[in-house]
Short mmCIF file of C-alpha atoms in Angstrom, two decimals:
data_model
loop_
_atom_site.label_atom_id
_atom_site.label_comp_id
_atom_site.label_asym_id
_atom_site.label_seq_id
_atom_site.Cartn_x
_atom_site.Cartn_y
_atom_site.Cartn_z
CA MET A 1 36.84 -0.56 -21.52
CA ASN A 2 36.64 -1.16 -17.78
CA ILE A 3 33.10 -2.46 -15.89
CA ASN A 4 31.70 1.01 -14.52
CA GLU A 5 32.62 2.69 -17.70
CA GLU A 6 30.53 -0.25 -19.82
CA ILE A 7 27.87 0.05 -16.85
CA ARG A 8 28.11 4.27 -18.19
CA TYR A 9 27.48 3.27 -21.77
CA LEU A 10 24.74 0.75 -21.12
CA ILE A 11 22.45 3.24 -19.12
CA LEU A 12 22.77 5.61 -22.04
CA ALA A 13 22.54 2.75 -24.46
CA ILE A 14 19.32 2.09 -22.39
CA GLN A 15 18.19 5.19 -22.31
CA ARG A 16 18.38 5.86 -25.95
CA GLU A 17 16.79 2.82 -27.44
CA GLY A 18 14.11 3.18 -24.46
CA ASN A 19 13.11 7.00 -26.32
CA ARG A 20 13.54 5.57 -29.68
CA ASN A 21 10.45 2.44 -29.17
CA PHE A 22 8.81 4.93 -27.32
CA SER A 23 8.74 7.51 -29.96
CA GLU A 24 8.06 5.11 -32.42
CA ALA A 25 5.27 4.20 -30.78
CA LEU A 26 4.09 7.33 -30.03
CA ARG A 27 4.59 8.35 -33.53
CA PRO A 28 0.82 7.23 -34.24
CA LEU A 29 -0.64 9.61 -32.29
CA ASP A 30 1.48 12.59 -33.44
CA LEU A 31 2.75 13.16 -29.76
CA THR A 32 7.22 12.65 -28.97
CA PRO A 33 8.10 11.06 -24.90
CA ALA A 34 7.89 14.85 -23.62
CA GLN A 35 4.58 15.44 -24.30
CA ALA A 36 3.52 12.19 -23.04
CA GLU A 37 5.10 12.73 -20.03
CA VAL A 38 3.16 16.35 -19.69
CA ILE A 39 0.00 14.20 -20.21
CA ARG A 40 0.77 11.46 -17.64
CA ILE A 41 1.81 14.42 -15.34
CA LEU A 42 -1.56 16.19 -15.90
CA SER A 43 -3.79 13.98 -15.71
CA GLU A 44 -2.14 12.82 -11.85
CA ILE A 45 -2.09 16.82 -10.74
CA GLN A 46 -4.25 18.55 -12.94
CA PRO A 47 -4.93 21.95 -13.07
CA THR A 48 -2.07 22.96 -12.35
CA THR A 49 0.17 26.25 -13.00
CA LEU A 50 3.41 25.58 -15.38
CA LEU A 51 5.62 26.35 -12.77
CA ASN A 52 4.32 22.96 -10.53
CA LEU A 53 4.00 21.21 -13.80
CA GLY A 54 7.38 22.07 -14.46
CA GLU A 55 9.19 20.46 -10.91
CA HIS A 56 7.50 17.22 -11.99
CA LEU A 57 9.70 17.16 -15.82
CA VAL A 58 12.07 14.42 -15.77
CA CYS A 59 12.11 15.19 -19.41
CA GLU A 60 12.70 18.88 -20.18
CA SER A 61 14.51 20.94 -17.17
CA GLY A 62 14.06 24.93 -16.64
CA SER A 63 10.33 26.24 -17.92
CA PRO A 64 8.51 24.03 -20.05
CA SER A 65 6.37 27.08 -21.95
CA ARG A 66 7.34 26.51 -25.13
CA LEU A 67 6.57 22.50 -24.86
CA ILE A 68 3.38 23.57 -23.07
CA ASN A 69 2.69 26.31 -26.00
CA ARG A 70 3.16 23.58 -28.62
CA MET A 71 0.39 21.40 -26.77
CA VAL A 72 -1.77 24.31 -26.64
CA LYS A 73 -1.96 24.96 -29.93
CA ASN A 74 -2.23 20.91 -30.88
CA GLY A 75 -5.10 20.94 -28.92
CA LEU A 76 -4.32 18.45 -26.38
CA VAL A 77 -4.07 20.93 -23.26
CA GLU A 78 -5.78 24.41 -22.50
CA LYS A 79 -4.49 27.55 -20.22
CA GLN A 80 -7.35 29.05 -17.83
CA PRO A 81 -6.82 31.73 -15.51
CA SER A 82 -6.84 30.77 -11.81
CA PRO A 83 -9.64 31.37 -9.96
CA ASP A 84 -7.59 32.33 -6.63
CA ASP A 85 -5.09 34.24 -8.47
CA GLY A 86 -5.14 36.49 -11.20
CA ARG A 87 -1.50 36.38 -11.86
CA ALA A 88 -1.34 32.39 -12.03
CA ILE A 89 -2.47 30.22 -15.32
CA LEU A 90 -4.15 26.71 -14.54
CA LEU A 91 -2.68 23.97 -17.29
CA SER A 92 -4.88 21.43 -17.84
CA LEU A 93 -5.80 18.06 -20.27
CA THR A 94 -8.29 19.14 -22.85
CA ALA A 95 -10.66 16.23 -24.41
CA GLN A 96 -7.84 15.77 -27.05
CA GLY A 97 -5.55 15.50 -24.87
CA GLU A 98 -7.70 12.85 -22.48
CA ASP A 99 -8.27 11.04 -25.64
CA ALA A 100 -4.79 11.08 -26.02
CA LEU A 101 -3.89 9.82 -22.49
CA GLN A 102 -5.96 6.72 -22.82
CA HIS A 103 -3.87 5.40 -26.17
CA LEU A 104 -0.44 6.77 -23.87
CA ASP A 105 -2.13 3.87 -21.02
CA VAL A 106 -2.10 1.11 -23.41
CA ILE A 107 1.44 2.07 -24.66
CA GLU A 108 2.95 2.37 -21.97
CA THR A 109 1.34 -0.18 -20.27
CA ALA A 110 3.37 -2.74 -23.40
CA LEU A 111 5.73 -1.01 -21.94
CA HIS A 112 6.38 -1.67 -18.43
CA SER A 113 5.78 -5.23 -19.27
CA ALA A 114 8.61 -5.39 -22.16
CA ILE A 115 10.63 -3.85 -18.50
CA GLU A 116 9.68 -6.56 -16.54
CA ALA A 117 9.74 -9.63 -18.31
CA THR A 118 13.51 -8.31 -19.43
CA ILE A 119 14.09 -7.93 -15.41
CA ALA A 120 12.49 -11.34 -14.61
CA GLU A 121 15.11 -12.94 -17.30
CA SER A 122 18.28 -11.18 -15.05
CA GLY A 123 17.07 -13.00 -11.87
CA LEU A 124 17.03 -9.85 -9.92
CA SER A 125 13.84 -7.49 -8.68
CA SER A 126 12.53 -4.93 -10.12
CA LYS A 127 13.01 -2.92 -6.40
CA GLU A 128 17.30 -4.06 -6.43
CA ILE A 129 17.31 -2.20 -9.93
CA ALA A 130 15.11 0.53 -8.65
CA ASN A 131 16.73 1.38 -5.36
CA THR A 132 20.47 1.42 -7.28
CA LEU A 133 19.51 3.52 -9.64
CA TRP A 134 18.10 6.02 -7.66
CA GLN A 135 21.52 6.15 -5.83
CA PHE A 136 22.81 8.00 -9.91
CA VAL A 137 20.14 10.02 -9.56
CA ARG A 138 19.44 11.18 -6.04
CA ASP A 139 19.33 14.49 -5.00
CA THR A 140 20.04 15.65 -8.39
CA GLU A 141 17.57 18.03 -10.48
CA SER A 142 16.17 14.85 -12.72
CA GLY A 143 16.11 12.93 -9.27
CA ASN A 144 14.18 14.77 -7.13
CA ALA A 145 11.50 15.91 -10.35
CA LEU A 146 10.67 12.04 -10.03
CA GLN A 147 10.87 12.02 -6.84
CA ARG A 148 7.88 14.95 -6.43
CA ARG A 149 6.31 12.66 -8.91
CA LYS A 150 6.55 9.33 -7.39
CA ASN A 151 5.34 10.58 -3.70
CA HIS A 152 2.04 11.99 -5.23
CA THR A 153 1.34 9.10 -7.04
CA GLN A 154 2.46 5.88 -4.53
CA THR A 155 -0.36 4.21 -3.59
CA PRO A 156 -0.21 2.68 0.35
#
């Protein structure tokens, strides 16, 4: 295996292990990683349309309507008509979704701390690693969705 193939499979392995660990941590909340991502995004941009939500999702390409319908059914997200556009439906978190967000904050904080500790052991900076990883997703659908989220939540 050459070094570039190794890097490719390391990225895949990191993603799979990270998703497995995140799924395990979310299990007591009865959430999937995709649902957690929706909750996180809605906490930052609610109320919003399904189209706008979809433009911020990394976990899913295309329309997230099935995912949202499931979350509405589970009482995490509510749909309301837009006061500005009779055809548009606005999505926002319910009280149950807001409660799940509080638990999600704890889980994500622990996950981010573990990532930070692992990076610190490497001797590289988080910024160097992030800049390198951005090169893989720049001008891609997932990269663009992540950039929109980053631009929306970035603090000066």
